[in-house]
Amino acid sequence: MLELSEKDIQPDLDRRRPGQSKIVTPRKESDLVEIMSGVFDGRTLGSPIGMLVRNKDARPSAYEEMAVKFRPSHADYTYHAKYGTRNWQGGGRSSARETIGRVAAGAIARKILRQRYGVEIVAYVKQVKDIVAEIDRSKVNLKKVESNIVRCPDVEVADRMIALIEKMRKNGDSVGGIVECVARKVPAGWGEPVFDRLEADLAKAMLSPPATKGFEIGSGFGGIHMTGLEHNDPFRMRRGQVRTTKNDSGGVQGGISNGEDVYFRVAFKPVATVMHEQDTVSTNFKNTTLKGRGRHDPCVLPRAVPMVEAMTALVLVDHALRQSAIEPCE
Amino acid sequence: MLELSEKDIQPDLDRRRPGQSKIVTPRKESDLVEIMSGVFDGRTLGSPIGMLVRNKDARPSAYEEMAVKFRPSHADYTYHAKYGTRNWQGGGRSSARETIGRVAAGAIARKILRQRYGVEIVAYVKQVKDIVAEIDRSKVNLKKVESNIVRCPDVEVADRMIALIEKMRKNGDSVGGIVECVARKVPAGWGEPVFDRLEADLAKAMLSPPATKGFEIGSGFGGIHMTGLEHNDPFRMRRGQVRTTKNDSGGVQGGISNGEDVYFRVAFKPVATVMHEQDTVSTNFKNTTLKGRGRHDPCVLPRAVPMVEAMTALVLVDHALRQSAIEPCE
Amino acid sequence: MLELSEKDIQPDLDRRRPGQSKIVTPRKESDLVEIMSGVFDGRTLGSPIGMLVRNKDARPSAYEEMAVKFRPSHADYTYHAKYGTRNWQGGGRSSARETIGRVAAGAIARKILRQRYGVEIVAYVKQVKDIVAEIDRSKVNLKKVESNIVRCPDVEVADRMIALIEKMRKNGDSVGGIVECVARKVPAGWGEPVFDRLEADLAKAMLSPPATKGFEIGSGFGGIHMTGLEHNDPFRMRRGQVRTTKNDSGGVQGGISNGEDVYFRVAFKPVATVMHEQDTVSTNFKNTTLKGRGRHDPCVLPRAVPMVEAMTALVLVDHALRQSAIEPCE
Amino acid sequence: MLELSEKDIQPDLDRRRPGQSKIVTPRKESDLVEIMSGVFDGRTLGSPIGMLVRNKDARPSAYEEMAVKFRPSHADYTYHAKYGTRNWQGGGRSSARETIGRVAAGAIARKILRQRYGVEIVAYVKQVKDIVAEIDRSKVNLKKVESNIVRCPDVEVADRMIALIEKMRKNGDSVGGIVECVARKVPAGWGEPVFDRLEADLAKAMLSPPATKGFEIGSGFGGIHMTGLEHNDPFRMRRGQVRTTKNDSGGVQGGISNGEDVYFRVAFKPVATVMHEQDTVSTNFKNTTLKGRGRHDPCVLPRAVPMVEAMTALVLVDHALRQSAIEPCE
């Protein structure tokens, strides 16, 4: 059983919270979590853990025009096509607000991974538009990530990223970028050979939140430029363990972790809500225009960092438990 | 019910078959499929459809050294770490041989999608190492893809790709690249808003076969270089339908298809088996070396094309059926 | 989309509520439900529907002795064996309190079944200990069931049941019995041929709440006394429909509904909490005794009736949706 | 990993085989199993284990009349209603032939349970029509069960059962009955508190094969006649273990095993195929008659015994693995 209280979960929610800095949405939400079930006397019971976070600062009036027009590159039209209805007040499930549940669940998964297996998960902003950071992923830690509001541990580059995001906000425009994530001390043997490969589950997890458009693990798309001889990763014994020489595989071979750092990158498109008039279509299927309103992030990446960590933790803990099932205690 | 026989399935298996050209493995497998259950009198029964393809041309002797050494960048070591055992004769489930079941199942999915919804799925080789093809994805079709052995519909570029792959084979080396896939006429409304987003399921499907390292949909990693204003895709009415202007979303918004072409790219790393001496570790954990043997593909992409199509079809048919469940006939 | 509000759900919760009559637990809970998500402007959105009911009248002090002793025939010991911990204040998940979520979810399922398919589900108390009711299951309806506090539509027998339950309560003892349930107007074709047979899913649903020990459908255990010739149910055309003559199959043949009434019986053991000193074992594994305390039902059947209906509705709506998936609209 | 070969599976298939005695169907099937995948060098690999048994002695001609008429109390009509088609040659999935896969899979589950946990599963015929056997379920073993062709360890009663079944066959009629099953040495802690209760999963498993109509665990329907005080099962320490005094719970409390014998009973209706003219309906919806043909069992119970054991093993091994997942090795 796990010791668990709201204190284990709130810090990650605070990292994801709106209104935390000048480069994110100014919406004010305290995002306080309440554990509803599954914990007794400070420890988990084995029951499902229910948690509740209530919305406080919703302003439906800001969305009234969206009731009758589809925002470009949002989910408005596809929800309408699928369900014939949608919650136009803030976007419902298509809002990034949805990711709060992921971060809350992920905080529990991270605690299990840390306590039981020593796994460390660190994500950070690797790129904003054309500004790319240099980061040593074997050493980066939470403190460095949290040292600035854009969550990029390369401090000089971080300043340029912040300046760009502020400029975008002033222009009523938005930017995307890349979040990189590394999971260290993942033991060899997590993952499945075919359908639930570790990298497949990570890919699904990373393409499931709003605004993500790409995933690559290890050498990723860049590995294409190498030949097999260049790309292959020789094994060597090191301190009694089988290790690879350069880890271009990203810690996963044949769908299963090999004991090296698991690392991957996630592409986030620029936020769709911009404060400019754009062509669109109304819910009665006439051409029209729409100008963005409401309080939005000009760049989702700083707040996406804890979400990427959370989703990574959820995937890893799932595979940790599956592995326990095939390694029964003697 | 669906009319179905081996004739619906065999053509895709033949496109995936070893020995089909000079740039793939020379292993001889007829890969004839036998339907075992689920079909009666030429039509599906609603029962699970069992299919069987037997291996014919296996040469376990070529693998004997692998019994005691882990091949670099293969699954040998991770399977050993996970299970304490592995089928070293040809790789077992980690062999690309595993994908034959995907292609067989996908052939049935494609038939359902084509007959019931008019969906067309076409994949092709977009890039081999640094050689990139120019392809109009709104017009490309199976005939063009099959016009050459590398399955790249840009004929001039295809010749250069073939020459590179042949050179690699002579060098005992290998190359990777990118397969692009487009699904046309997918109706608006397929997909789910959160965990089983259409792009998330496609990402998982594409990261589940051997040798894939990345997935991107629509603008993908390239979309990072645009601002929100540039990236957004205005809606316009066209012939009575809601359409987007440029489809940078890749046919999916908020996890759900929007009626535009669904298209994405998959990165394949260079094949790990190369005919050169490489450093590795033995199963009794000593440093050693190993030289690749056996009959292998110097480039998996030509044979991966039908597999990408098959996995796409399986994801789409799953979402088509889910959508049927929420649209009950009146 | 479905019109939905708390008003659709509260009535079933009220039928299940503690303190509703002299023969159930006197615990006072208003059991007011709050819809948290999935409903917008009075209609479902297609999103998951979250509902919340808070406990009000918990008295943990009544349970203090249970912290260190296992109640006989309760889940105390097995939870301890499985998890090494348990919520001893009221029983946690092993409390019948757990069934409130089933009834809330079932109320929505019933509305879908009624509106879309015309399905009617009625459950009632068929037997309490040795007192057996005579009920015409083709005609019984909610009004008759609700005409008395034991929920037995055979009014004379109901009085005897009530008297027995009151006597048991005075004695600090408890009784069990049988709930029978009938689902009328289930269309032919719901269910699956093998693993998810309709009767298999019903059996699982009925054995999943606390205190149930048996399930039988149609002729059930009684059918054993007939030969095949006696048991078989000839088909006859009636008003243009294929009908059976006597429905000993209970509306299901080969795992799939045949258009006749689906009916089954569920055995509930007598409640384990009795107000007498009984032998048991302490959490430090010494023999001891324990006398029941707390506010408990001397007979769970009256409150189990809406729960059986709810679980039936959940099973049926699942199969209705699966059937929609194989009958796509043309 | 598990040592595994066809020799572990064939004996259970032989117990289920048609043509094994004078009281079962005379159809001749050798039912030889071939392991297709998942086993290498005599041990399991962790891959899915594929097995194949081919039908040899099918006589479709015996079924021609069934192509145009629905057999009473069979799945013919419901399959037709659900799918619009069916395999009328022998019944397809609705044939008891379908259970061969369950027995094959169950044989592997039993080996795991026996080797790793010492669990013993024994089923036997408890009742045929009105003939009831007296069996000490704490001592009954495979040898006693296999001592006669009806698989009833009460030898005198077995003779009467055999005589009754032979008489039924001569009359072209059929009978049903009860199979009882006991699983001994199941450790405390297997099962889940709510939806996947051990008894719920057993109930579903037992209602999933052809011809079963009821399930009861422990005191079952009989427990209704007791009060709570009579029914409750005091705990006592015995040889250092928490034990119950009479095990009316059937080894399961609160959905989880308590270390006592898990035992339950399954009701099988009489076989629907009888050699008499019966009223029915044709596939063009006219009243007609049909007389049973083909080679059928006058009583399925003797052949159902290994199937009940197999399904029990599959349920138990599933819960054993889940329990391993929450008890990670330190």
PDB file of C-alpha atoms in Angstrom, chain D residues 9 12 18 45 53 75 118 133 135 150 173 176-177 249 258 263 287 298 305 318 324:
ATOM      1  CA  ILE D   9      -3.154 -30.829 -23.034  1.00  0.00           C
ATOM      2  CA  ASP D  12      -8.109 -33.306 -20.951  1.00  0.00           C
ATOM      3  CA  PRO D  18     -16.814 -37.553 -28.639  1.00  0.00           C
ATOM      4  CA  LEU D  45       8.205 -18.222 -24.415  1.00  0.00           C
ATOM      5  CA  VAL D  53      -7.508 -29.059 -33.490  1.00  0.00           C
ATOM      6  CA  ALA D  75     -29.397 -21.051 -31.345  1.00  0.00           C
ATOM      7  CA  GLY D 118      -0.669 -26.273  -5.554  1.00  0.00           C
ATOM      8  CA  ALA D 133     -25.079 -38.426  -5.805  1.00  0.00           C
ATOM      9  CA  ILE D 135     -19.963 -36.938  -2.706  1.00  0.00           C
ATOM     10  CA  VAL D 150     -20.670 -40.837 -16.362  1.00  0.00           C
ATOM     11  CA  ASP D 173     -34.810 -38.157 -25.665  1.00  0.00           C
ATOM     12  CA  GLY D 176     -29.698 -32.622 -17.953  1.00  0.00           C
ATOM     13  CA  GLY D 177     -28.336 -32.322 -14.457  1.00  0.00           C
ATOM     14  CA  SER D 249     -19.612 -19.124   1.748  1.00  0.00           C
ATOM     15  CA  ASN D 258     -10.685 -16.875   1.970  1.00  0.00           C
ATOM     16  CA  TYR D 263     -17.072 -24.947  -4.643  1.00  0.00           C
ATOM     17  CA  ASN D 287     -45.027 -23.118 -39.243  1.00  0.00           C
ATOM     18  CA  PRO D 298     -28.293 -37.749 -24.853  1.00  0.00           C
ATOM     19  CA  VAL D 305     -16.905 -32.225 -16.516  1.00  0.00           C
ATOM     20  CA  ASP D 318      -6.493 -14.805 -14.224  1.00  0.00           C
ATOM     21  CA  SER D 324       0.897 -11.146  -8.492  1.00  0.00           C
TER      22      SER D 324
END
